Amino acid sequence: MDEITTLYQENHELLLGLVLQLVAAIIIFYVGRLVAKGLSRLLEKGLLSRSVDKAVVAFLVSIVYAVVLIATILMALSQIGVQTTSFIAILGAAGLAVGLALQGSLANFASGILIILFRPFKAGDFIDGGGVSGTVEKIDIFQTQMKTPDNKRVIVPNAQITGGPITNYSAEPIRRVDLVIGISYDADLLLAKKLLHDMLLNDPRVLTEPAFSVNVGALADSSVNMNVRPWVNSADYWGVYWDMLERVKLTFDEHGIGIPFPQMDVHFYKDKIDTKE
């Protein structure tokens, strides 16, 4: 008993220091876990307020919580004297190996996060991205699911979409239909402009504001090209585009206005060959 008392008296400062370090490590771990939970909740509320998919939110929140908790554990171990340099080196090497092995997947993951956060498009939009044109059906972390106009389902990696220009045809409520109508040089230009003007006025899908325009765009090699540019609601774009082309052909035929097409004149020359008998 006396030996234990003597040992305690000789090492009580060391023991007290160890106890204080242990208490400090426990406090660091406790506070760090509270911080991890608080950050996770803030991130979850922020993402849900931006209408981010719940599965994506849960995935991101779990990653943030795990990263903060690992950092807290390393700090707590360092407080009690454990050398954490080797742990950090191991984690870094493991992270590098995983990153190299999943380089393409990580790029798609990062692109998916950018799409979800900045929302260049959403489900239901018709876009042109990653070399594919179609309606967005679903946005996942690694890929975006699209349906083409001919009803084909295409899965496009997110990195392929964000790696180039993205054209969102559904982003604006109205669009302009650009048509180039050519007539022959001997046709009545003023009559053609009046007929086009009347066709646009009589189509209820053509908006009055912004106003449409019918102008001569070019004096081409074999035709006078007119630019016809009506504004329509985005949902009516293709209907107006196709109907106008058909109506222009029928109306011009009815009024004798020729629509030129490429032609080639071939001339044959017969050489006179003198023959000697």
PDB file of N, CA and C in Angstrom, residues 25-125:
ATOM      1  N   ALA A  25      -9.836  15.452 -24.813  1.00  0.00           N
ATOM      2  CA  ALA A  25     -10.150  14.670 -26.009  1.00  0.00           C
ATOM      3  C   ALA A  25     -11.635  14.335 -26.083  1.00  0.00           C
ATOM      4  N   ILE A  26     -12.219  13.988 -24.914  1.00  0.00           N
ATOM      5  CA  ILE A  26     -13.658  13.674 -24.887  1.00  0.00           C
ATOM      6  C   ILE A  26     -14.475  14.916 -25.233  1.00  0.00           C
ATOM      7  N   ILE A  27     -14.064  16.077 -24.694  1.00  0.00           N
ATOM      8  CA  ILE A  27     -14.780  17.321 -24.998  1.00  0.00           C
ATOM      9  C   ILE A  27     -14.675  17.656 -26.487  1.00  0.00           C
ATOM     10  N   ILE A  28     -13.459  17.485 -27.050  1.00  0.00           N
ATOM     11  CA  ILE A  28     -13.272  17.756 -28.481  1.00  0.00           C
ATOM     12  C   ILE A  28     -14.161  16.845 -29.317  1.00  0.00           C
ATOM     13  N   PHE A  29     -14.203  15.566 -28.963  1.00  0.00           N
ATOM     14  CA  PHE A  29     -15.036  14.626 -29.716  1.00  0.00           C
ATOM     15  C   PHE A  29     -16.512  14.995 -29.600  1.00  0.00           C
ATOM     16  N   TYR A  30     -16.948  15.367 -28.403  1.00  0.00           N
ATOM     17  CA  TYR A  30     -18.357  15.704 -28.186  1.00  0.00           C
ATOM     18  C   TYR A  30     -18.743  16.963 -28.973  1.00  0.00           C
ATOM     19  N   VAL A  31     -17.887  18.001 -28.849  1.00  0.00           N
ATOM     20  CA  VAL A  31     -18.180  19.242 -29.561  1.00  0.00           C
ATOM     21  C   VAL A  31     -18.110  19.036 -31.078  1.00  0.00           C
ATOM     22  N   GLY A  32     -17.106  18.259 -31.512  1.00  0.00           N
ATOM     23  CA  GLY A  32     -16.984  17.992 -32.941  1.00  0.00           C
ATOM     24  C   GLY A  32     -18.185  17.263 -33.502  1.00  0.00           C
ATOM     25  N   ARG A  33     -18.725  16.319 -32.736  1.00  0.00           N
ATOM     26  CA  ARG A  33     -19.910  15.599 -33.208  1.00  0.00           C
ATOM     27  C   ARG A  33     -21.116  16.530 -33.286  1.00  0.00           C
ATOM     28  N   LEU A  34     -21.231  17.450 -32.318  1.00  0.00           N
ATOM     29  CA  LEU A  34     -22.316  18.435 -32.382  1.00  0.00           C
ATOM     30  C   LEU A  34     -22.176  19.329 -33.613  1.00  0.00           C
ATOM     31  N   VAL A  35     -20.929  19.734 -33.901  1.00  0.00           N
ATOM     32  CA  VAL A  35     -20.686  20.567 -35.084  1.00  0.00           C
ATOM     33  C   VAL A  35     -21.033  19.805 -36.358  1.00  0.00           C
ATOM     34  N   ALA A  36     -20.657  18.521 -36.413  1.00  0.00           N
ATOM     35  CA  ALA A  36     -20.963  17.701 -37.594  1.00  0.00           C
ATOM     36  C   ALA A  36     -22.468  17.593 -37.803  1.00  0.00           C
ATOM     37  N   LYS A  37     -23.213  17.388 -36.716  1.00  0.00           N
ATOM     38  CA  LYS A  37     -24.674  17.293 -36.829  1.00  0.00           C
ATOM     39  C   LYS A  37     -25.279  18.629 -37.245  1.00  0.00           C
ATOM     40  N   GLY A  38     -24.738  19.734 -36.666  1.00  0.00           N
ATOM     41  CA  GLY A  38     -25.265  21.045 -37.021  1.00  0.00           C
ATOM     42  C   GLY A  38     -25.035  21.390 -38.479  1.00  0.00           C
ATOM     43  N   LEU A  39     -23.816  21.130 -38.979  1.00  0.00           N
ATOM     44  CA  LEU A  39     -23.530  21.393 -40.385  1.00  0.00           C
ATOM     45  C   LEU A  39     -24.386  20.535 -41.298  1.00  0.00           C
ATOM     46  N   SER A  40     -24.604  19.280 -40.908  1.00  0.00           N
ATOM     47  CA  SER A  40     -25.420  18.379 -41.725  1.00  0.00           C
ATOM     48  C   SER A  40     -26.855  18.877 -41.808  1.00  0.00           C
ATOM     49  N   ARG A  41     -27.382  19.357 -40.677  1.00  0.00           N
ATOM     50  CA  ARG A  41     -28.756  19.865 -40.685  1.00  0.00           C
ATOM     51  C   ARG A  41     -28.884  21.128 -41.525  1.00  0.00           C
ATOM     52  N   LEU A  42     -27.904  22.023 -41.393  1.00  0.00           N
ATOM     53  CA  LEU A  42     -27.942  23.249 -42.202  1.00  0.00           C
ATOM     54  C   LEU A  42     -27.871  22.934 -43.693  1.00  0.00           C
ATOM     55  N   LEU A  43     -26.982  22.003 -44.049  1.00  0.00           N
ATOM     56  CA  LEU A  43     -26.856  21.611 -45.450  1.00  0.00           C
ATOM     57  C   LEU A  43     -28.141  20.974 -45.950  1.00  0.00           C
ATOM     58  N   GLU A  44     -28.739  20.140 -45.126  1.00  0.00           N
ATOM     59  CA  GLU A  44     -29.980  19.469 -45.528  1.00  0.00           C
ATOM     60  C   GLU A  44     -31.096  20.478 -45.762  1.00  0.00           C
ATOM     61  N   LYS A  45     -31.248  21.441 -44.849  1.00  0.00           N
ATOM     62  CA  LYS A  45     -32.296  22.450 -45.020  1.00  0.00           C
ATOM     63  C   LYS A  45     -32.042  23.296 -46.269  1.00  0.00           C
ATOM     64  N   GLY A  46     -30.763  23.666 -46.479  1.00  0.00           N
ATOM     65  CA  GLY A  46     -30.447  24.488 -47.638  1.00  0.00           C
ATOM     66  C   GLY A  46     -30.731  23.795 -48.959  1.00  0.00           C
ATOM     67  N   LEU A  47     -30.374  22.515 -49.040  1.00  0.00           N
ATOM     68  CA  LEU A  47     -30.601  21.780 -50.287  1.00  0.00           C
ATOM     69  C   LEU A  47     -32.074  21.496 -50.510  1.00  0.00           C
ATOM     70  N   LEU A  48     -32.797  21.145 -49.445  1.00  0.00           N
ATOM     71  CA  LEU A  48     -34.229  20.871 -49.588  1.00  0.00           C
ATOM     72  C   LEU A  48     -34.988  22.133 -49.979  1.00  0.00           C
ATOM     73  N   SER A  49     -34.523  23.297 -49.497  1.00  0.00           N
ATOM     74  CA  SER A  49     -35.181  24.550 -49.885  1.00  0.00           C
ATOM     75  C   SER A  49     -34.999  24.855 -51.366  1.00  0.00           C
ATOM     76  N   ARG A  50     -33.963  24.284 -51.990  1.00  0.00           N
ATOM     77  CA  ARG A  50     -33.721  24.455 -53.430  1.00  0.00           C
ATOM     78  C   ARG A  50     -34.323  23.320 -54.245  1.00  0.00           C
ATOM     79  N   SER A  51     -35.177  22.507 -53.598  1.00  0.00           N
ATOM     80  CA  SER A  51     -35.902  21.401 -54.261  1.00  0.00           C
ATOM     81  C   SER A  51     -34.962  20.349 -54.819  1.00  0.00           C
ATOM     82  N   VAL A  52     -33.848  20.103 -54.115  1.00  0.00           N
ATOM     83  CA  VAL A  52     -32.940  19.040 -54.516  1.00  0.00           C
ATOM     84  C   VAL A  52     -33.526  17.704 -54.096  1.00  0.00           C
ATOM     85  N   ASP A  53     -33.301  16.677 -54.923  1.00  0.00           N
ATOM     86  CA  ASP A  53     -33.832  15.349 -54.643  1.00  0.00           C
ATOM     87  C   ASP A  53     -33.394  14.875 -53.258  1.00  0.00           C
ATOM     88  N   LYS A  54     -34.332  14.247 -52.512  1.00  0.00           N
ATOM     89  CA  LYS A  54     -34.049  13.829 -51.133  1.00  0.00           C
ATOM     90  C   LYS A  54     -32.933  12.794 -51.059  1.00  0.00           C
ATOM     91  N   ALA A  55     -32.874  11.896 -52.042  1.00  0.00           N
ATOM     92  CA  ALA A  55     -31.807  10.894 -52.036  1.00  0.00           C
ATOM     93  C   ALA A  55     -30.443  11.549 -52.187  1.00  0.00           C
ATOM     94  N   VAL A  56     -30.377  12.560 -53.027  1.00  0.00           N
ATOM     95  CA  VAL A  56     -29.118  13.289 -53.212  1.00  0.00           C
ATOM     96  C   VAL A  56     -28.756  14.055 -51.941  1.00  0.00           C
ATOM     97  N   VAL A  57     -29.750  14.661 -51.310  1.00  0.00           N
ATOM     98  CA  VAL A  57     -29.509  15.396 -50.074  1.00  0.00           C
ATOM     99  C   VAL A  57     -28.959  14.472 -48.997  1.00  0.00           C
ATOM    100  N   ALA A  58     -29.582  13.305 -48.834  1.00  0.00           N
ATOM    101  CA  ALA A  58     -29.126  12.362 -47.819  1.00  0.00           C
ATOM    102  C   ALA A  58     -27.686  11.916 -48.082  1.00  0.00           C
ATOM    103  N   PHE A  59     -27.352  11.704 -49.357  1.00  0.00           N
ATOM    104  CA  PHE A  59     -26.001  11.279 -49.715  1.00  0.00           C
ATOM    105  C   PHE A  59     -24.977  12.359 -49.373  1.00  0.00           C
ATOM    106  N   LEU A  60     -25.263  13.601 -49.737  1.00  0.00           N
ATOM    107  CA  LEU A  60     -24.333  14.693 -49.467  1.00  0.00           C
ATOM    108  C   LEU A  60     -24.195  14.952 -47.965  1.00  0.00           C
ATOM    109  N   VAL A  61     -25.310  14.892 -47.239  1.00  0.00           N
ATOM    110  CA  VAL A  61     -25.280  15.126 -45.799  1.00  0.00           C
ATOM    111  C   VAL A  61     -24.431  14.066 -45.102  1.00  0.00           C
ATOM    112  N   SER A  62     -24.563  12.829 -45.539  1.00  0.00           N
ATOM    113  CA  SER A  62     -23.777  11.758 -44.924  1.00  0.00           C
ATOM    114  C   SER A  62     -22.280  11.945 -45.181  1.00  0.00           C
ATOM    115  N   ILE A  63     -21.921  12.429 -46.371  1.00  0.00           N
ATOM    116  CA  ILE A  63     -20.503  12.668 -46.679  1.00  0.00           C
ATOM    117  C   ILE A  63     -19.943  13.782 -45.788  1.00  0.00           C
ATOM    118  N   VAL A  64     -20.678  14.883 -45.663  1.00  0.00           N
ATOM    119  CA  VAL A  64     -20.227  15.993 -44.827  1.00  0.00           C
ATOM    120  C   VAL A  64     -20.084  15.550 -43.371  1.00  0.00           C
ATOM    121  N   TYR A  65     -21.064  14.813 -42.880  1.00  0.00           N
ATOM    122  CA  TYR A  65     -21.009  14.344 -41.489  1.00  0.00           C
ATOM    123  C   TYR A  65     -19.799  13.439 -41.271  1.00  0.00           C
ATOM    124  N   ALA A  66     -19.543  12.526 -42.212  1.00  0.00           N
ATOM    125  CA  ALA A  66     -18.416  11.602 -42.066  1.00  0.00           C
ATOM    126  C   ALA A  66     -17.086  12.349 -42.087  1.00  0.00           C
ATOM    127  N   VAL A  67     -16.935  13.336 -42.973  1.00  0.00           N
ATOM    128  CA  VAL A  67     -15.679  14.085 -43.068  1.00  0.00           C
ATOM    129  C   VAL A  67     -15.409  14.852 -41.775  1.00  0.00           C
ATOM    130  N   VAL A  68     -16.416  15.553 -41.258  1.00  0.00           N
ATOM    131  CA  VAL A  68     -16.238  16.326 -40.021  1.00  0.00           C
ATOM    132  C   VAL A  68     -15.963  15.400 -38.847  1.00  0.00           C
ATOM    133  N   LEU A  69     -16.646  14.256 -38.802  1.00  0.00           N
ATOM    134  CA  LEU A  69     -16.444  13.327 -37.688  1.00  0.00           C
ATOM    135  C   LEU A  69     -15.040  12.721 -37.719  1.00  0.00           C
ATOM    136  N   ILE A  70     -14.545  12.385 -38.901  1.00  0.00           N
ATOM    137  CA  ILE A  70     -13.178  11.848 -39.007  1.00  0.00           C
ATOM    138  C   ILE A  70     -12.154  12.885 -38.556  1.00  0.00           C
ATOM    139  N   ALA A  71     -12.349  14.145 -38.966  1.00  0.00           N
ATOM    140  CA  ALA A  71     -11.447  15.205 -38.522  1.00  0.00           C
ATOM    141  C   ALA A  71     -11.494  15.376 -37.004  1.00  0.00           C
ATOM    142  N   THR A  72     -12.687  15.239 -36.414  1.00  0.00           N
ATOM    143  CA  THR A  72     -12.832  15.351 -34.957  1.00  0.00           C
ATOM    144  C   THR A  72     -12.103  14.224 -34.247  1.00  0.00           C
ATOM    145  N   ILE A  73     -12.236  13.009 -34.746  1.00  0.00           N
ATOM    146  CA  ILE A  73     -11.560  11.865 -34.127  1.00  0.00           C
ATOM    147  C   ILE A  73     -10.046  12.039 -34.183  1.00  0.00           C
ATOM    148  N   LEU A  74      -9.530  12.495 -35.300  1.00  0.00           N
ATOM    149  CA  LEU A  74      -8.090  12.722 -35.404  1.00  0.00           C
ATOM    150  C   LEU A  74      -7.614  13.792 -34.419  1.00  0.00           C
ATOM    151  N   MET A  75      -8.407  14.846 -34.254  1.00  0.00           N
ATOM    152  CA  MET A  75      -8.037  15.882 -33.285  1.00  0.00           C
ATOM    153  C   MET A  75      -8.063  15.348 -31.864  1.00  0.00           C
ATOM    154  N   ALA A  76      -9.050  14.512 -31.554  1.00  0.00           N
ATOM    155  CA  ALA A  76      -9.133  13.944 -30.206  1.00  0.00           C
ATOM    156  C   ALA A  76      -7.965  13.001 -29.932  1.00  0.00           C
ATOM    157  N   LEU A  77      -7.618  12.169 -30.903  1.00  0.00           N
ATOM    158  CA  LEU A  77      -6.474  11.276 -30.731  1.00  0.00           C
ATOM    159  C   LEU A  77      -5.178  12.052 -30.576  1.00  0.00           C
ATOM    160  N   SER A  78      -5.043  13.134 -31.320  1.00  0.00           N
ATOM    161  CA  SER A  78      -3.849  13.957 -31.208  1.00  0.00           C
ATOM    162  C   SER A  78      -3.756  14.590 -29.823  1.00  0.00           C
ATOM    163  N   GLN A  79      -4.891  14.886 -29.211  1.00  0.00           N
ATOM    164  CA  GLN A  79      -4.898  15.522 -27.897  1.00  0.00           C
ATOM    165  C   GLN A  79      -4.365  14.591 -26.810  1.00  0.00           C
ATOM    166  N   ILE A  80      -4.584  13.299 -26.942  1.00  0.00           N
ATOM    167  CA  ILE A  80      -4.106  12.356 -25.917  1.00  0.00           C
ATOM    168  C   ILE A  80      -2.730  11.801 -26.261  1.00  0.00           C
ATOM    169  N   GLY A  81      -2.098  12.378 -27.283  1.00  0.00           N
ATOM    170  CA  GLY A  81      -0.725  12.015 -27.565  1.00  0.00           C
ATOM    171  C   GLY A  81      -0.523  10.990 -28.651  1.00  0.00           C
ATOM    172  N   VAL A  82      -1.592  10.550 -29.313  1.00  0.00           N
ATOM    173  CA  VAL A  82      -1.474   9.570 -30.395  1.00  0.00           C
ATOM    174  C   VAL A  82      -0.988  10.299 -31.646  1.00  0.00           C
ATOM    175  N   GLN A  83       0.048   9.743 -32.262  1.00  0.00           N
ATOM    176  CA  GLN A  83       0.582  10.336 -33.485  1.00  0.00           C
ATOM    177  C   GLN A  83      -0.384  10.061 -34.645  1.00  0.00           C
ATOM    178  N   THR A  84      -1.031  11.105 -35.137  1.00  0.00           N
ATOM    179  CA  THR A  84      -2.041  10.946 -36.198  1.00  0.00           C
ATOM    180  C   THR A  84      -1.453  11.129 -37.590  1.00  0.00           C
ATOM    181  N   THR A  85      -0.180  11.441 -37.674  1.00  0.00           N
ATOM    182  CA  THR A  85       0.426  11.659 -38.994  1.00  0.00           C
ATOM    183  C   THR A  85       0.316  10.425 -39.865  1.00  0.00           C
ATOM    184  N   SER A  86       0.560   9.267 -39.264  1.00  0.00           N
ATOM    185  CA  SER A  86       0.476   8.018 -40.036  1.00  0.00           C
ATOM    186  C   SER A  86      -0.949   7.749 -40.491  1.00  0.00           C
ATOM    187  N   PHE A  87      -1.936   8.052 -39.610  1.00  0.00           N
ATOM    188  CA  PHE A  87      -3.334   7.861 -40.002  1.00  0.00           C
ATOM    189  C   PHE A  87      -3.696   8.767 -41.174  1.00  0.00           C
ATOM    190  N   ILE A  88      -3.241  10.021 -41.098  1.00  0.00           N
ATOM    191  CA  ILE A  88      -3.543  10.957 -42.182  1.00  0.00           C
ATOM    192  C   ILE A  88      -2.892  10.504 -43.483  1.00  0.00           C
ATOM    193  N   ALA A  89      -1.665  10.007 -43.390  1.00  0.00           N
ATOM    194  CA  ALA A  89      -0.968   9.523 -44.587  1.00  0.00           C
ATOM    195  C   ALA A  89      -1.705   8.334 -45.197  1.00  0.00           C
ATOM    196  N   ILE A  90      -2.169   7.422 -44.333  1.00  0.00           N
ATOM    197  CA  ILE A  90      -2.900   6.252 -44.829  1.00  0.00           C
ATOM    198  C   ILE A  90      -4.204   6.678 -45.495  1.00  0.00           C
ATOM    199  N   LEU A  91      -4.934   7.582 -44.823  1.00  0.00           N
ATOM    200  CA  LEU A  91      -6.187   8.060 -45.410  1.00  0.00           C
ATOM    201  C   LEU A  91      -5.941   8.792 -46.734  1.00  0.00           C
ATOM    202  N   GLY A  92      -4.866   9.585 -46.787  1.00  0.00           N
ATOM    203  CA  GLY A  92      -4.555  10.286 -48.032  1.00  0.00           C
ATOM    204  C   GLY A  92      -4.211   9.335 -49.162  1.00  0.00           C
ATOM    205  N   ALA A  93      -3.400   8.305 -48.834  1.00  0.00           N
ATOM    206  CA  ALA A  93      -3.040   7.328 -49.865  1.00  0.00           C
ATOM    207  C   ALA A  93      -4.267   6.561 -50.334  1.00  0.00           C
ATOM    208  N   ALA A  94      -5.123   6.181 -49.371  1.00  0.00           N
ATOM    209  CA  ALA A  94      -6.338   5.459 -49.749  1.00  0.00           C
ATOM    210  C   ALA A  94      -7.249   6.336 -50.602  1.00  0.00           C
ATOM    211  N   GLY A  95      -7.370   7.615 -50.229  1.00  0.00           N
ATOM    212  CA  GLY A  95      -8.200   8.517 -51.019  1.00  0.00           C
ATOM    213  C   GLY A  95      -7.654   8.722 -52.419  1.00  0.00           C
ATOM    214  N   LEU A  96      -6.325   8.825 -52.535  1.00  0.00           N
ATOM    215  CA  LEU A  96      -5.714   8.985 -53.854  1.00  0.00           C
ATOM    216  C   LEU A  96      -5.952   7.758 -54.718  1.00  0.00           C
ATOM    217  N   ALA A  97      -5.796   6.568 -54.121  1.00  0.00           N
ATOM    218  CA  ALA A  97      -6.009   5.330 -54.879  1.00  0.00           C
ATOM    219  C   ALA A  97      -7.447   5.214 -55.349  1.00  0.00           C
ATOM    220  N   VAL A  98      -8.366   5.519 -54.449  1.00  0.00           N
ATOM    221  CA  VAL A  98      -9.789   5.449 -54.827  1.00  0.00           C
ATOM    222  C   VAL A  98     -10.098   6.499 -55.898  1.00  0.00           C
ATOM    223  N   GLY A  99      -9.513   7.716 -55.749  1.00  0.00           N
ATOM    224  CA  GLY A  99      -9.760   8.766 -56.735  1.00  0.00           C
ATOM    225  C   GLY A  99      -9.267   8.397 -58.114  1.00  0.00           C
ATOM    226  N   LEU A 100      -8.072   7.777 -58.196  1.00  0.00           N
ATOM    227  CA  LEU A 100      -7.548   7.363 -59.494  1.00  0.00           C
ATOM    228  C   LEU A 100      -8.385   6.245 -60.094  1.00  0.00           C
ATOM    229  N   ALA A 101      -8.839   5.326 -59.250  1.00  0.00           N
ATOM    230  CA  ALA A 101      -9.634   4.198 -59.754  1.00  0.00           C
ATOM    231  C   ALA A 101     -11.010   4.653 -60.226  1.00  0.00           C
ATOM    232  N   LEU A 102     -11.545   5.685 -59.584  1.00  0.00           N
ATOM    233  CA  LEU A 102     -12.899   6.142 -59.912  1.00  0.00           C
ATOM    234  C   LEU A 102     -12.879   7.541 -60.514  1.00  0.00           C
ATOM    235  N   GLN A 103     -11.861   7.824 -61.308  1.00  0.00           N
ATOM    236  CA  GLN A 103     -11.706   9.167 -61.847  1.00  0.00           C
ATOM    237  C   GLN A 103     -12.919   9.592 -62.681  1.00  0.00           C
ATOM    238  N   GLY A 104     -13.347   8.713 -63.555  1.00  0.00           N
ATOM    239  CA  GLY A 104     -14.507   9.043 -64.392  1.00  0.00           C
ATOM    240  C   GLY A 104     -15.773   9.191 -63.575  1.00  0.00           C
ATOM    241  N   SER A 105     -15.954   8.287 -62.596  1.00  0.00           N
ATOM    242  CA  SER A 105     -17.152   8.355 -61.754  1.00  0.00           C
ATOM    243  C   SER A 105     -17.154   9.615 -60.901  1.00  0.00           C
ATOM    244  N   LEU A 106     -15.979  10.001 -60.395  1.00  0.00           N
ATOM    245  CA  LEU A 106     -15.906  11.221 -59.593  1.00  0.00           C
ATOM    246  C   LEU A 106     -16.207  12.453 -60.432  1.00  0.00           C
ATOM    247  N   ALA A 107     -15.756  12.453 -61.683  1.00  0.00           N
ATOM    248  CA  ALA A 107     -16.071  13.578 -62.571  1.00  0.00           C
ATOM    249  C   ALA A 107     -17.582  13.667 -62.808  1.00  0.00           C
ATOM    250  N   ASN A 108     -18.220  12.516 -63.024  1.00  0.00           N
ATOM    251  CA  ASN A 108     -19.669  12.508 -63.202  1.00  0.00           C
ATOM    252  C   ASN A 108     -20.377  12.935 -61.925  1.00  0.00           C
ATOM    253  N   PHE A 109     -19.830  12.515 -60.770  1.00  0.00           N
ATOM    254  CA  PHE A 109     -20.423  12.894 -59.492  1.00  0.00           C
ATOM    255  C   PHE A 109     -20.348  14.406 -59.293  1.00  0.00           C
ATOM    256  N   ALA A 110     -19.172  14.983 -59.546  1.00  0.00           N
ATOM    257  CA  ALA A 110     -19.012  16.438 -59.398  1.00  0.00           C
ATOM    258  C   ALA A 110     -19.930  17.188 -60.366  1.00  0.00           C
ATOM    259  N   SER A 111     -20.039  16.688 -61.580  1.00  0.00           N
ATOM    260  CA  SER A 111     -20.925  17.335 -62.558  1.00  0.00           C
ATOM    261  C   SER A 111     -22.380  17.234 -62.123  1.00  0.00           C
ATOM    262  N   GLY A 112     -22.753  16.091 -61.543  1.00  0.00           N
ATOM    263  CA  GLY A 112     -24.120  15.942 -61.045  1.00  0.00           C
ATOM    264  C   GLY A 112     -24.434  16.925 -59.938  1.00  0.00           C
ATOM    265  N   ILE A 113     -23.465  17.149 -59.049  1.00  0.00           N
ATOM    266  CA  ILE A 113     -23.662  18.133 -57.984  1.00  0.00           C
ATOM    267  C   ILE A 113     -23.851  19.529 -58.576  1.00  0.00           C
ATOM    268  N   LEU A 114     -23.042  19.883 -59.585  1.00  0.00           N
ATOM    269  CA  LEU A 114     -23.167  21.197 -60.217  1.00  0.00           C
ATOM    270  C   LEU A 114     -24.528  21.365 -60.880  1.00  0.00           C
ATOM    271  N   ILE A 115     -24.995  20.310 -61.557  1.00  0.00           N
ATOM    272  CA  ILE A 115     -26.306  20.389 -62.225  1.00  0.00           C
ATOM    273  C   ILE A 115     -27.412  20.583 -61.195  1.00  0.00           C
ATOM    274  N   ILE A 116     -27.317  19.849 -60.078  1.00  0.00           N
ATOM    275  CA  ILE A 116     -28.366  19.921 -59.061  1.00  0.00           C
ATOM    276  C   ILE A 116     -28.354  21.277 -58.363  1.00  0.00           C
ATOM    277  N   LEU A 117     -27.166  21.818 -58.106  1.00  0.00           N
ATOM    278  CA  LEU A 117     -27.077  23.076 -57.377  1.00  0.00           C
ATOM    279  C   LEU A 117     -27.426  24.272 -58.255  1.00  0.00           C
ATOM    280  N   PHE A 118     -26.865  24.333 -59.466  1.00  0.00           N
ATOM    281  CA  PHE A 118     -27.051  25.513 -60.321  1.00  0.00           C
ATOM    282  C   PHE A 118     -28.247  25.389 -61.263  1.00  0.00           C
ATOM    283  N   ARG A 119     -28.771  24.181 -61.442  1.00  0.00           N
ATOM    284  CA  ARG A 119     -30.023  23.932 -62.179  1.00  0.00           C
ATOM    285  C   ARG A 119     -30.053  24.610 -63.558  1.00  0.00           C
ATOM    286  N   PRO A 120     -29.121  24.260 -64.466  1.00  0.00           N
ATOM    287  CA  PRO A 120     -29.233  24.776 -65.836  1.00  0.00           C
ATOM    288  C   PRO A 120     -30.436  24.195 -66.569  1.00  0.00           C
ATOM    289  N   PHE A 121     -30.954  23.082 -66.061  1.00  0.00           N
ATOM    290  CA  PHE A 121     -32.182  22.494 -66.596  1.00  0.00           C
ATOM    291  C   PHE A 121     -32.799  21.659 -65.492  1.00  0.00           C
ATOM    292  N   LYS A 122     -34.041  21.264 -65.703  1.00  0.00           N
ATOM    293  CA  LYS A 122     -34.760  20.445 -64.727  1.00  0.00           C
ATOM    294  C   LYS A 122     -35.534  19.367 -65.464  1.00  0.00           C
ATOM    295  N   ALA A 123     -36.095  18.434 -64.707  1.00  0.00           N
ATOM    296  CA  ALA A 123     -36.880  17.370 -65.313  1.00  0.00           C
ATOM    297  C   ALA A 123     -38.058  17.967 -66.078  1.00  0.00           C
ATOM    298  N   GLY A 124     -38.259  17.494 -67.298  1.00  0.00           N
ATOM    299  CA  GLY A 124     -39.328  18.003 -68.156  1.00  0.00           C
ATOM    300  C   GLY A 124     -38.866  18.991 -69.191  1.00  0.00           C
ATOM    301  N   ASP A 125     -37.635  19.537 -69.070  1.00  0.00           N
ATOM    302  CA  ASP A 125     -37.117  20.476 -70.056  1.00  0.00           C
ATOM    303  C   ASP A 125     -36.594  19.731 -71.280  1.00  0.00           C
TER     304      ASP A 125
END
